[in-house]
Tab-separated table of C-alpha atoms and ligand atoms in Angstrom:
chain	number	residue	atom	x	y	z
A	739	UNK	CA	9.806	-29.342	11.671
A	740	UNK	CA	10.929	-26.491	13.541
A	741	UNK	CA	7.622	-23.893	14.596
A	742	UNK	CA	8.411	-20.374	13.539
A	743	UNK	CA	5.792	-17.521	15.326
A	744	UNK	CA	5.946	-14.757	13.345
A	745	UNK	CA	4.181	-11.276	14.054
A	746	UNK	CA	3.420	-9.366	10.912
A	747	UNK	CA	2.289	-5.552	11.118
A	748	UNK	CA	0.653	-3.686	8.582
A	749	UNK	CA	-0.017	-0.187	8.828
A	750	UNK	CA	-1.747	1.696	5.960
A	751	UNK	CA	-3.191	4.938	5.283
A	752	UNK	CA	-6.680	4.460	7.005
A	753	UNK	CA	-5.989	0.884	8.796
A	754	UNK	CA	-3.372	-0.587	11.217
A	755	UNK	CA	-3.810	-4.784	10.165
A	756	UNK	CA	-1.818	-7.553	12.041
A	757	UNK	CA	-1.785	-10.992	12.159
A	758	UNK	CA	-0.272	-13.571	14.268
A	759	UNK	CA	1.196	-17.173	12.238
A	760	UNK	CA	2.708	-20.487	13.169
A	761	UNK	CA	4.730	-20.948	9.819
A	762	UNK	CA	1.978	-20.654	6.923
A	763	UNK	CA	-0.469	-21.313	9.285
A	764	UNK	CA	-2.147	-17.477	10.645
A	765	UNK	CA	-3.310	-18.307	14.418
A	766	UNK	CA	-4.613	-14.406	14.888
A	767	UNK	CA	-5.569	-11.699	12.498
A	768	UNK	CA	-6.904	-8.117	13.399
A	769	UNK	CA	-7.879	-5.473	11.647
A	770	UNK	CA	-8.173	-1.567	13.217
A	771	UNK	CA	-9.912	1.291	11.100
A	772	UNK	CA	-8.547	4.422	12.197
A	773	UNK	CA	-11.152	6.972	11.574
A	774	UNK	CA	-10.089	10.425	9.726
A	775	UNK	CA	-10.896	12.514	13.545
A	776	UNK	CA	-8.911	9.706	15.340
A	777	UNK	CA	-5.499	10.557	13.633
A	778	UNK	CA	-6.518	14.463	13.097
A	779	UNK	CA	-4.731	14.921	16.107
A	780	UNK	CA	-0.865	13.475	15.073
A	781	UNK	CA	0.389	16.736	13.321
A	782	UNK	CA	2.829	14.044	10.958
A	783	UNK	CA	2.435	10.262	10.499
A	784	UNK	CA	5.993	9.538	12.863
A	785	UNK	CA	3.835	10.657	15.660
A	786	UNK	CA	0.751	7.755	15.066
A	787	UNK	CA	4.234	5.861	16.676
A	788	UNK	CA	3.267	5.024	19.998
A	789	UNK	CA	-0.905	5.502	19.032
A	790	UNK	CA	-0.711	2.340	16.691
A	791	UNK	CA	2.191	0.352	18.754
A	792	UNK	CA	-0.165	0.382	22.268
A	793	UNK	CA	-3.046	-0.496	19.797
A	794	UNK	CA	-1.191	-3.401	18.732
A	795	UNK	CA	0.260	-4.703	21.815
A	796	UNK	CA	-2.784	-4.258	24.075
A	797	UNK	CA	-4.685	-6.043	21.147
A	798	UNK	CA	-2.457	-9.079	21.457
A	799	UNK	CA	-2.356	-9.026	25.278
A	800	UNK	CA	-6.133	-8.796	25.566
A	801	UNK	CA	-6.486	-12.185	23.198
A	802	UNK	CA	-3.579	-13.731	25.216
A	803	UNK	CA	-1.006	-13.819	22.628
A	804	UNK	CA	2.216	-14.280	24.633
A	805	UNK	CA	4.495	-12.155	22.199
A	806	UNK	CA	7.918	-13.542	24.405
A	807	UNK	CA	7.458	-17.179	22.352
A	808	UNK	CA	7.685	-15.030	18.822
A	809	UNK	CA	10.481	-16.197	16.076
A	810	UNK	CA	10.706	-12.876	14.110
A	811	UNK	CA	8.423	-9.898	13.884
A	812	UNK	CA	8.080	-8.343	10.322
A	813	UNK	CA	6.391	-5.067	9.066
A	814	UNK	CA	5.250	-3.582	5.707
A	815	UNK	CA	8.124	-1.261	4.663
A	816	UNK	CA	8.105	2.286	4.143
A	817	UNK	CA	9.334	5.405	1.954
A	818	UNK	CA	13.040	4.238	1.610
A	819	UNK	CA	15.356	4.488	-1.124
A	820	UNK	CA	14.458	2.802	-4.317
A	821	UNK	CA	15.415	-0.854	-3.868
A	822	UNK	CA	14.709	-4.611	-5.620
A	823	UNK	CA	12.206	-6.427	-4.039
A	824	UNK	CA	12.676	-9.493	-1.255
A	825	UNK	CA	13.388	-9.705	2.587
A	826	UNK	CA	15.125	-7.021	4.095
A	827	UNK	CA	16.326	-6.978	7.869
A	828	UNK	CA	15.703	-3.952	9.515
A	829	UNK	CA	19.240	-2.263	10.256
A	830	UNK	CA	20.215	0.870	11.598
A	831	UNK	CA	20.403	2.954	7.974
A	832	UNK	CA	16.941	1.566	6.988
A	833	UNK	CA	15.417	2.897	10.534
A	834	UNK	CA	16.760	6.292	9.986
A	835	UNK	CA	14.877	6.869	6.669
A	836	UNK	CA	11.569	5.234	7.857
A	837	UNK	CA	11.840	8.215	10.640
A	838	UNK	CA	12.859	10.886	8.423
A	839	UNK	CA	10.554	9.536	5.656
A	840	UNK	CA	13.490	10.007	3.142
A	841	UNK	CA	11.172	9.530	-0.125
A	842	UNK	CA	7.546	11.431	2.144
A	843	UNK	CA	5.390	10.415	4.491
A	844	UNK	CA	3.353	7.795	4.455
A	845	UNK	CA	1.837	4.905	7.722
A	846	UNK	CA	4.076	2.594	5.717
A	847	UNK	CA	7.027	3.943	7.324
A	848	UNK	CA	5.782	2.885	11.126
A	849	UNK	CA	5.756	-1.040	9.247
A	850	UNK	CA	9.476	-0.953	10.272
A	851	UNK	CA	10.102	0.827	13.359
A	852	UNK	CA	7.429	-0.655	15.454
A	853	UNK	CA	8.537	-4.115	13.693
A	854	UNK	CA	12.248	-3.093	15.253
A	855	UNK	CA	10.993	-2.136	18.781
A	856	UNK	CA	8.669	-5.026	19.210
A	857	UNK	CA	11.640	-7.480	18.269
A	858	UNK	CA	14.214	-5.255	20.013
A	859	UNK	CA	12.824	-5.906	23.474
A	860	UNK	CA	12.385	-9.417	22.830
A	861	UNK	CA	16.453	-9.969	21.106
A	862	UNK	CA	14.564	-11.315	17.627
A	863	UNK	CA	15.188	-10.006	14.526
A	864	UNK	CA	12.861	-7.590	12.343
A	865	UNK	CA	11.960	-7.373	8.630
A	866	UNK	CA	10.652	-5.548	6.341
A	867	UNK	CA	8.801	-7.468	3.138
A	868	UNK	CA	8.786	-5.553	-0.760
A	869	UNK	CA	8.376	-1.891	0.656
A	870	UNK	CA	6.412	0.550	-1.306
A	871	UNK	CA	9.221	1.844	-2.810
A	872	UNK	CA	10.241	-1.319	-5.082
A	873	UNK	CA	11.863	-0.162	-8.548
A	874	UNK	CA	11.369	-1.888	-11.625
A	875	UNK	CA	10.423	0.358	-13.662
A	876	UNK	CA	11.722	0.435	-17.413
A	877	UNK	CA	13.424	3.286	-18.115
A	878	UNK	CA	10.726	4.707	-20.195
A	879	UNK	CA	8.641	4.964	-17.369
A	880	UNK	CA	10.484	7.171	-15.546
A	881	UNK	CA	10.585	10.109	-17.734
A	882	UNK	CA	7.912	13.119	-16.956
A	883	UNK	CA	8.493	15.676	-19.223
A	884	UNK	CA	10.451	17.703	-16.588
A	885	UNK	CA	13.995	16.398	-16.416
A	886	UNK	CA	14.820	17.519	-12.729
A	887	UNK	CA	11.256	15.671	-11.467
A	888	UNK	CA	11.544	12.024	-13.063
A	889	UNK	CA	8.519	9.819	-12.069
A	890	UNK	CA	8.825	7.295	-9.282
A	891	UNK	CA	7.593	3.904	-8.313
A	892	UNK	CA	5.783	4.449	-5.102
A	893	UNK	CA	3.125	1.843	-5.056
A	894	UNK	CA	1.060	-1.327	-3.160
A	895	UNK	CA	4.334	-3.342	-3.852
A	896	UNK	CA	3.816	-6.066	-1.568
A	897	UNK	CA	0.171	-6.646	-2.070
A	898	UNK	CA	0.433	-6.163	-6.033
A	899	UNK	CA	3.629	-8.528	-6.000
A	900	UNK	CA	0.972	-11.166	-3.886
A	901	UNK	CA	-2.116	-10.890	-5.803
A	902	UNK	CA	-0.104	-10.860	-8.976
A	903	UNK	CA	1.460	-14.070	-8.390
A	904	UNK	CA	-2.229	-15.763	-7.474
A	905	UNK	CA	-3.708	-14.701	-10.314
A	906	UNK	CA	-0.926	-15.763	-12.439
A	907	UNK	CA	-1.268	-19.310	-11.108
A	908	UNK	CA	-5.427	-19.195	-11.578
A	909	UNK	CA	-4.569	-18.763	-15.131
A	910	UNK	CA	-1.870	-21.726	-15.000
A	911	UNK	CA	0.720	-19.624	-15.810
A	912	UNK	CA	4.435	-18.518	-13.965
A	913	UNK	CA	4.171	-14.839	-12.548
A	914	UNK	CA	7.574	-14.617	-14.279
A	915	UNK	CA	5.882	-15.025	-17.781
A	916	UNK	CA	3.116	-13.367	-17.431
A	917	UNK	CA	1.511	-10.060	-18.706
A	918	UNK	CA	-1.318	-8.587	-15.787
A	919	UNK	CA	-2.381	-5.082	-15.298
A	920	UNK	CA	-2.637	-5.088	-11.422
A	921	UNK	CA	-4.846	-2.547	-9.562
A	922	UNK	CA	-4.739	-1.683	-5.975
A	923	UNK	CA	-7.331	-0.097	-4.544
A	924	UNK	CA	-7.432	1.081	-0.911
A	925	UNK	CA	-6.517	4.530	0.886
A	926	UNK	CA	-4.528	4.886	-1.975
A	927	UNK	CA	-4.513	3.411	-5.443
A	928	UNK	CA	-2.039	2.323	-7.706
A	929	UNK	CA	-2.566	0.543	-11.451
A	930	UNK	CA	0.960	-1.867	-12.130
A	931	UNK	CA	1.728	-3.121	-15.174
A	932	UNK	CA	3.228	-6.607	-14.627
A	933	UNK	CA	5.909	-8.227	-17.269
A	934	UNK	CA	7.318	-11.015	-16.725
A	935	UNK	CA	7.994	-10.801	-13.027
A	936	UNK	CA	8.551	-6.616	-13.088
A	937	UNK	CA	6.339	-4.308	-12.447
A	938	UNK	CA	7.813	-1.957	-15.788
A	939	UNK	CA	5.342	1.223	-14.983
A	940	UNK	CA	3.175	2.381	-12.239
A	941	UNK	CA	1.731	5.303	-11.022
A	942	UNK	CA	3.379	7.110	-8.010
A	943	UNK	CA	0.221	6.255	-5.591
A	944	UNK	CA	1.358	8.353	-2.859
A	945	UNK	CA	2.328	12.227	-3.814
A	946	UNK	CA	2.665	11.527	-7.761
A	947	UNK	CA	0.284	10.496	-10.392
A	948	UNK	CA	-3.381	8.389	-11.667
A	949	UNK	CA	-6.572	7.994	-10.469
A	950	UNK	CA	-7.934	9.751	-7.328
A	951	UNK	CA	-8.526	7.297	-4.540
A	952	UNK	CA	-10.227	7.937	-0.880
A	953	UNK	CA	-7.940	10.317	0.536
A	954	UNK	CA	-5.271	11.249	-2.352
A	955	UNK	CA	-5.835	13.717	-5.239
A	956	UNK	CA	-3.361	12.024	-7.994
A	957	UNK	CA	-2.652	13.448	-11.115
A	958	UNK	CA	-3.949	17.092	-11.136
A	959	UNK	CA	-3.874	20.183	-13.642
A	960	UNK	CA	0.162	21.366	-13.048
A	961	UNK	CA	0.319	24.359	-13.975
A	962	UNK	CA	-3.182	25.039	-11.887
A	963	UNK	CA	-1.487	23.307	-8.852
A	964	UNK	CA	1.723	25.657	-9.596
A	965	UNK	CA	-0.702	28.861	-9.675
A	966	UNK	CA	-2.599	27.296	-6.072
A	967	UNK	CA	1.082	26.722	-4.774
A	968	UNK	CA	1.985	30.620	-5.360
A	969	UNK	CA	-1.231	32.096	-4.455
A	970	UNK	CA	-0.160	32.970	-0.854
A	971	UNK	CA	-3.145	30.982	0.103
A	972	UNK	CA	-1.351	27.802	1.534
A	973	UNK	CA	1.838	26.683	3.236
A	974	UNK	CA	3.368	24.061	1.859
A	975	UNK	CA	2.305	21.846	4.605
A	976	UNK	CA	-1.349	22.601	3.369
A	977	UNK	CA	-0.683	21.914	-0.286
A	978	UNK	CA	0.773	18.606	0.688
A	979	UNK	CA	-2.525	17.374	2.806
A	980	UNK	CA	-4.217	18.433	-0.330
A	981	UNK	CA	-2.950	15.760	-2.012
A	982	UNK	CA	-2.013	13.071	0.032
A	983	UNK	CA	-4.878	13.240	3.299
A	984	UNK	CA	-7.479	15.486	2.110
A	985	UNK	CA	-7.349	14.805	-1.500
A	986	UNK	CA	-9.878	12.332	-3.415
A	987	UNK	CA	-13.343	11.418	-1.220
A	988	UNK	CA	-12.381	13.173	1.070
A	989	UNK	CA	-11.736	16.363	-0.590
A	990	UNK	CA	-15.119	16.211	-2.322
A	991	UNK	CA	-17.431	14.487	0.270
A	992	UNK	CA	-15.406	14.761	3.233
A	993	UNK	CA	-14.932	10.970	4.276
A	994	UNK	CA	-12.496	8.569	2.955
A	995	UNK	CA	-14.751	5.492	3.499
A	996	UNK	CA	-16.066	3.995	0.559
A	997	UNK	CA	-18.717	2.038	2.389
A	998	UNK	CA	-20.085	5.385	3.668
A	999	UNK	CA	-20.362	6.937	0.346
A	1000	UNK	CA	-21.927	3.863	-0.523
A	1001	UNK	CA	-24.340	4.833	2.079
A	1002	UNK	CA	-24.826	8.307	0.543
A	1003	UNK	CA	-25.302	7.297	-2.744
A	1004	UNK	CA	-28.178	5.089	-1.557
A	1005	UNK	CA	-29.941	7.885	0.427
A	1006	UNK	CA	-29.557	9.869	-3.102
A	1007	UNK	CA	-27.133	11.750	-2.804
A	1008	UNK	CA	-26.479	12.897	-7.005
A	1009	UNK	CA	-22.769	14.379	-5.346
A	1010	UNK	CA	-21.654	11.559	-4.082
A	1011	UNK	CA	-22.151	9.227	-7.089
A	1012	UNK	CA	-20.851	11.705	-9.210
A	1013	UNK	CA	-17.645	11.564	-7.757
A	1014	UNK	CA	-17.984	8.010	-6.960
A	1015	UNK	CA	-18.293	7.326	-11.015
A	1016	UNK	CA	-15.545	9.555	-11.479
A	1017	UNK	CA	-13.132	7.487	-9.421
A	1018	UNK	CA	-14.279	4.128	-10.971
A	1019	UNK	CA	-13.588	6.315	-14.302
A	1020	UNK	CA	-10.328	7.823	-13.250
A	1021	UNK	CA	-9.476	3.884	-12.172
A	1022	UNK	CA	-10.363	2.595	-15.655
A	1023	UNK	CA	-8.459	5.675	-17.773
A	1024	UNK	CA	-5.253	4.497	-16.022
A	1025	UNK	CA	-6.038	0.756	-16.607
A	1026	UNK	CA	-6.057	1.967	-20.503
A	1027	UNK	CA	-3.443	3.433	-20.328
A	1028	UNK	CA	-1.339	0.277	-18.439
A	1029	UNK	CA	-2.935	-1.888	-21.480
A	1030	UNK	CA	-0.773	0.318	-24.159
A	1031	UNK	CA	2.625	0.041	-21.951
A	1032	UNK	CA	1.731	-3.484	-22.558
A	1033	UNK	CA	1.041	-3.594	-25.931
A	1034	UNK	CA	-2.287	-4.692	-25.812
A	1035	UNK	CA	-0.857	-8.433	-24.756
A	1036	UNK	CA	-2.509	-8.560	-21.639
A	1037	UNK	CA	-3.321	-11.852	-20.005
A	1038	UNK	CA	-5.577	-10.320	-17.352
A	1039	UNK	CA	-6.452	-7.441	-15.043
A	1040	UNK	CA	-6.532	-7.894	-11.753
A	1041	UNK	CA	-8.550	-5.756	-9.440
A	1042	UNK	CA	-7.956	-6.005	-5.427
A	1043	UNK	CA	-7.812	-3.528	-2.538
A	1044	UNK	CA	-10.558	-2.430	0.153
A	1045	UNK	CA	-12.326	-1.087	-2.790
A	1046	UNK	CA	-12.614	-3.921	-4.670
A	1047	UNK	CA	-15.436	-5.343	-1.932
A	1048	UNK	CA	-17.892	-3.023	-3.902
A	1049	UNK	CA	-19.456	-4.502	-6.314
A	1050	UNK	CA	-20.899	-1.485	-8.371
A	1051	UNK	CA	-18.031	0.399	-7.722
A	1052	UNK	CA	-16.408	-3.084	-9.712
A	1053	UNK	CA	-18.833	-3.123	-11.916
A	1054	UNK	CA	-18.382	0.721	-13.255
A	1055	UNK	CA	-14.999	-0.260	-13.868
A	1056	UNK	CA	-15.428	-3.168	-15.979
A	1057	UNK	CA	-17.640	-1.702	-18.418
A	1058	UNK	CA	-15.026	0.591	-19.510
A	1059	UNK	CA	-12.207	-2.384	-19.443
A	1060	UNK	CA	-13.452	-5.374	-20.004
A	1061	UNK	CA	-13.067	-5.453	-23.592
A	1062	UNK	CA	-9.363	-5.468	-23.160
A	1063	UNK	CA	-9.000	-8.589	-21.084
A	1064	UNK	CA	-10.581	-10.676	-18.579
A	1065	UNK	CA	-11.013	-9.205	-14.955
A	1066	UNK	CA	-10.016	-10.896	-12.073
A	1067	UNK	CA	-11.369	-9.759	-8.583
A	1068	UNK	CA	-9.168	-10.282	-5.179
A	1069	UNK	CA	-11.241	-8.415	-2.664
A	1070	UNK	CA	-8.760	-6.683	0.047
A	1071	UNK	CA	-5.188	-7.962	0.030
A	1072	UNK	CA	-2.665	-10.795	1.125
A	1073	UNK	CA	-0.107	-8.880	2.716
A	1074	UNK	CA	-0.395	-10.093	6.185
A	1075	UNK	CA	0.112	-13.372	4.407
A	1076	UNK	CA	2.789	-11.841	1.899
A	1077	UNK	CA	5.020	-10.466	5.001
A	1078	UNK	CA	4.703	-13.870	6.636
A	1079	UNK	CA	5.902	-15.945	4.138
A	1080	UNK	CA	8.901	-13.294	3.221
A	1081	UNK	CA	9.811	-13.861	6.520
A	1082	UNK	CA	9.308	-17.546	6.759
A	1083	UNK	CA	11.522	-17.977	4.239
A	1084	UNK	CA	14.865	-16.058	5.414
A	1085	UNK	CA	13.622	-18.194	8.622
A	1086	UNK	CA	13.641	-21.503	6.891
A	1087	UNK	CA	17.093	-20.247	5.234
A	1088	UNK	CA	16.017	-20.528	2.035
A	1089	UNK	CA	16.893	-17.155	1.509
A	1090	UNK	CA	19.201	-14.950	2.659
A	1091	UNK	CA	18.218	-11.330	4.063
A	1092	UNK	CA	18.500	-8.620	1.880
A	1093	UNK	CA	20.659	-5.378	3.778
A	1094	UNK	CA	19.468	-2.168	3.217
A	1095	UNK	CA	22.470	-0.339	2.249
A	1096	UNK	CA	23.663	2.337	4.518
A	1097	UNK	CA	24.041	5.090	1.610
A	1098	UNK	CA	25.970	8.064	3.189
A	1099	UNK	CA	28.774	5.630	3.655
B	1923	ADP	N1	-17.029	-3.968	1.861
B	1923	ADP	C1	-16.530	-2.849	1.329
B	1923	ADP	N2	-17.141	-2.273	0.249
B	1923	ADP	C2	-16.651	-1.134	-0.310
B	1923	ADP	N3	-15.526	-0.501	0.161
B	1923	ADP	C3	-14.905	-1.028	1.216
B	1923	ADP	C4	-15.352	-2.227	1.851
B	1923	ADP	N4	-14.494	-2.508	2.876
B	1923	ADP	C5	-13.556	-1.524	2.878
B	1923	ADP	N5	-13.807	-0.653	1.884
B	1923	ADP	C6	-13.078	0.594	1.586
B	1923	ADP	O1	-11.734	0.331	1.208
B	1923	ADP	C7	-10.917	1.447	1.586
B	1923	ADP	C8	-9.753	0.953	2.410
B	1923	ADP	O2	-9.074	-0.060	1.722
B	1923	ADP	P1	-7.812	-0.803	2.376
B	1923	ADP	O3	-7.203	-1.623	1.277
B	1923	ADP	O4	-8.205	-1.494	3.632
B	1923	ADP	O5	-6.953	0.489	2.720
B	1923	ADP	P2	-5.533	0.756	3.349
B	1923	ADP	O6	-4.871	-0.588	3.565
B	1923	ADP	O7	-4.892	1.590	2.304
B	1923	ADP	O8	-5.745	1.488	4.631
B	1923	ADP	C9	-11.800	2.378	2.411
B	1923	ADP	O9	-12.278	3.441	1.612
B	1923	ADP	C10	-12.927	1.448	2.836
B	1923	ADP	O10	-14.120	2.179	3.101
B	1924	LIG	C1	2.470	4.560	-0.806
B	1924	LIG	C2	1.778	3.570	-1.703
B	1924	LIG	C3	1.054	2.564	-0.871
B	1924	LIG	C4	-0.263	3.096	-0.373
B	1924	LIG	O1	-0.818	4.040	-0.907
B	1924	LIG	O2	-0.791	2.408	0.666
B	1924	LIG	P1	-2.229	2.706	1.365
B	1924	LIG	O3	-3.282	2.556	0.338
B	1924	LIG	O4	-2.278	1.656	2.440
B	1924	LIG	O5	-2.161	4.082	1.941
């Protein structure tokens, strides 16, 4: 059987992870935490570029990973255009919205480019794996209240799409019949509700709606945010770091690490676990809410993310949700794994590449 080495990059809002895999089989895995003062000093996320591509590929020389004998090199997808899900080569038209961050700005969007440049220089192809910007959503979903501002599905795609599918075959069933309320919980967060095989709502985890998470604010007061918009206060750049950067944790207690609140809680700090509760809260409000799109048929909830490593922050969840189905815990995520084996198929040819359409033709 032909050996396909596959590099798989996976840059989120606090992290850069990568792993290194011989088919299904991962030979290296790495993950860097980027503190909050290390990236203070990119003014916009296109210029972490070169920052997290030396990171990578001095990481990789240092363990003596010769990168010349790699098959493909795939990274987690960006702020496109809403598309289905799948395997997507990275093409000219895709590269140009990654850098102008056509739906915002977000480390997803470097999954991509430093994919392309990597494989570029060694004449392999690059992919991207069930961006953030998957589309399911049922067309009930999308409406706001606000015609010209419809909501969006901007969420953990790849990792909710992953952990989805596991728990679905835990509970012996198909992901394609099943009925899971999926929650991702990391530098952002987002709360799916899975239908057989669709994710039919979600909340907009980046710059839209939900729960607060470690560095975004999520659904706010509008017509307060309107009046803080017009105050004269803030430029718009300002307003936006509000929400996605310097919202959530870090807004209140000025970190976005939940093992350092942690920390702060345990020294007594009555702040900190009043905000800390109030996520877990904010978390389990929107998991309600998921349980009505879905009628109440719910075969589980599944809880996964960074996040989901803390156990009381799990447990002041599940008090408030438990009585609506049985929680399942994946503790960080599978999408190292979940880019390789998106790849690894198109490689094996059992599926052929999506191509991200080039829309101003
Ligand atoms: N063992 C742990 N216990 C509690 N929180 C943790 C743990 N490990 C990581 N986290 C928190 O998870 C969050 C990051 O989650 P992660 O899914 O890695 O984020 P992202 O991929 O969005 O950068 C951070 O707030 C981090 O402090
Ligand atoms: C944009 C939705 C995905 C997301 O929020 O990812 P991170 O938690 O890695 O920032």
């Amino acid at each position: 059987m032909k050996i396909h080495r596959i590099l798989v990059i996976n840059p989120g809002s606090t992290s850069t992870k990568i792993g290194v895999f011989e088919n299904d089989r991962v030979v290296f895995e790495k993950t860097f935490r980027h503190s909050v003062e290390e990236l203070s000093e990119f003014h916009q996320i296109i210029d972490q570029y070169d920052f997290r591509k030396n990171v990578i590929l001095e990481e990789l020389d240092r363990e003596g990973i010769n990168i010349s004998k790699l098959s493909a090199v795939c990274g987690r997808g960006g702020l496109l255009r809403p598309i289905e899900g799948g395997t997507y080569e990275v093409n000219g038209a895709m590269l140009e919205d990654l850098r102008n961050g056509y739906n915002g700005e977000h480390a997803s969007n470097l999954g991509g480019i430093i994919a392309n440049e990597i494989a570029k220089g060694l004449n392999i192809s690059a992919y991207i794996v069930d961006p953030v910007v998957v589309d399911e959503l049922q067309d009930l979903a999308r409406m706001s209240g606000v015609p010209e501002i419809p909501r969006k599905s901007i969420f953990h795609a790849l990792n909710q799409k992953a952990v989805a599918r596991r728990a679905a075959y835990d509970l012996g069933q198909r992901y394609n019949e099943s009925r899971l309320i999926v929650t991702h919980m990391g530098g952002g967060i987002t709360v799916g509700a899975h239908a057989g095989g669709s994710v039919i709502d979600v909340n907009n985890g980046l710059h839209g709606d939900g729960p607060f998470s470690p560095e975004r604010a999520g659904t706010v007061p509008a017509g307060d945010l309107v009046s803080l918009c017009f105050s004269g206060q803030y430029y718009r750049a300002e307003m936006m770091k509000k929400l996605v950067g310097q919202g959530g944790l870090m807004a209140y207690l000025d970190t976005n690490d939940a093992l350092e609140v942690e920390r702060m809680i345990e020294h007594g700090d009555k702040k900190a676990k009043l905000i800390y509760e109030a996520m877990a809260y904010q978390i389990a409000k929107e998991i309600g809410s998921m349980s009505a799109v879905l009628e109440g048929k719910v075969n589980a909830i599944v809880l996964t993310g960074g996040l989901a490593y803390g156990k009381n922050f799990i447990a002041e969840i599940s008090k408030r949700i438990s009585w609506i189905a049985d929680v399942l815990v994946y503790p960080g995520e599978n999408e190292l794994e979940a880019l390789n084996e998106g790849t690894l198929r198109v490689l094996n040819k059992e599926e052929l590449p999506k191509h991200y359409p080039n829309f101003a033709e």
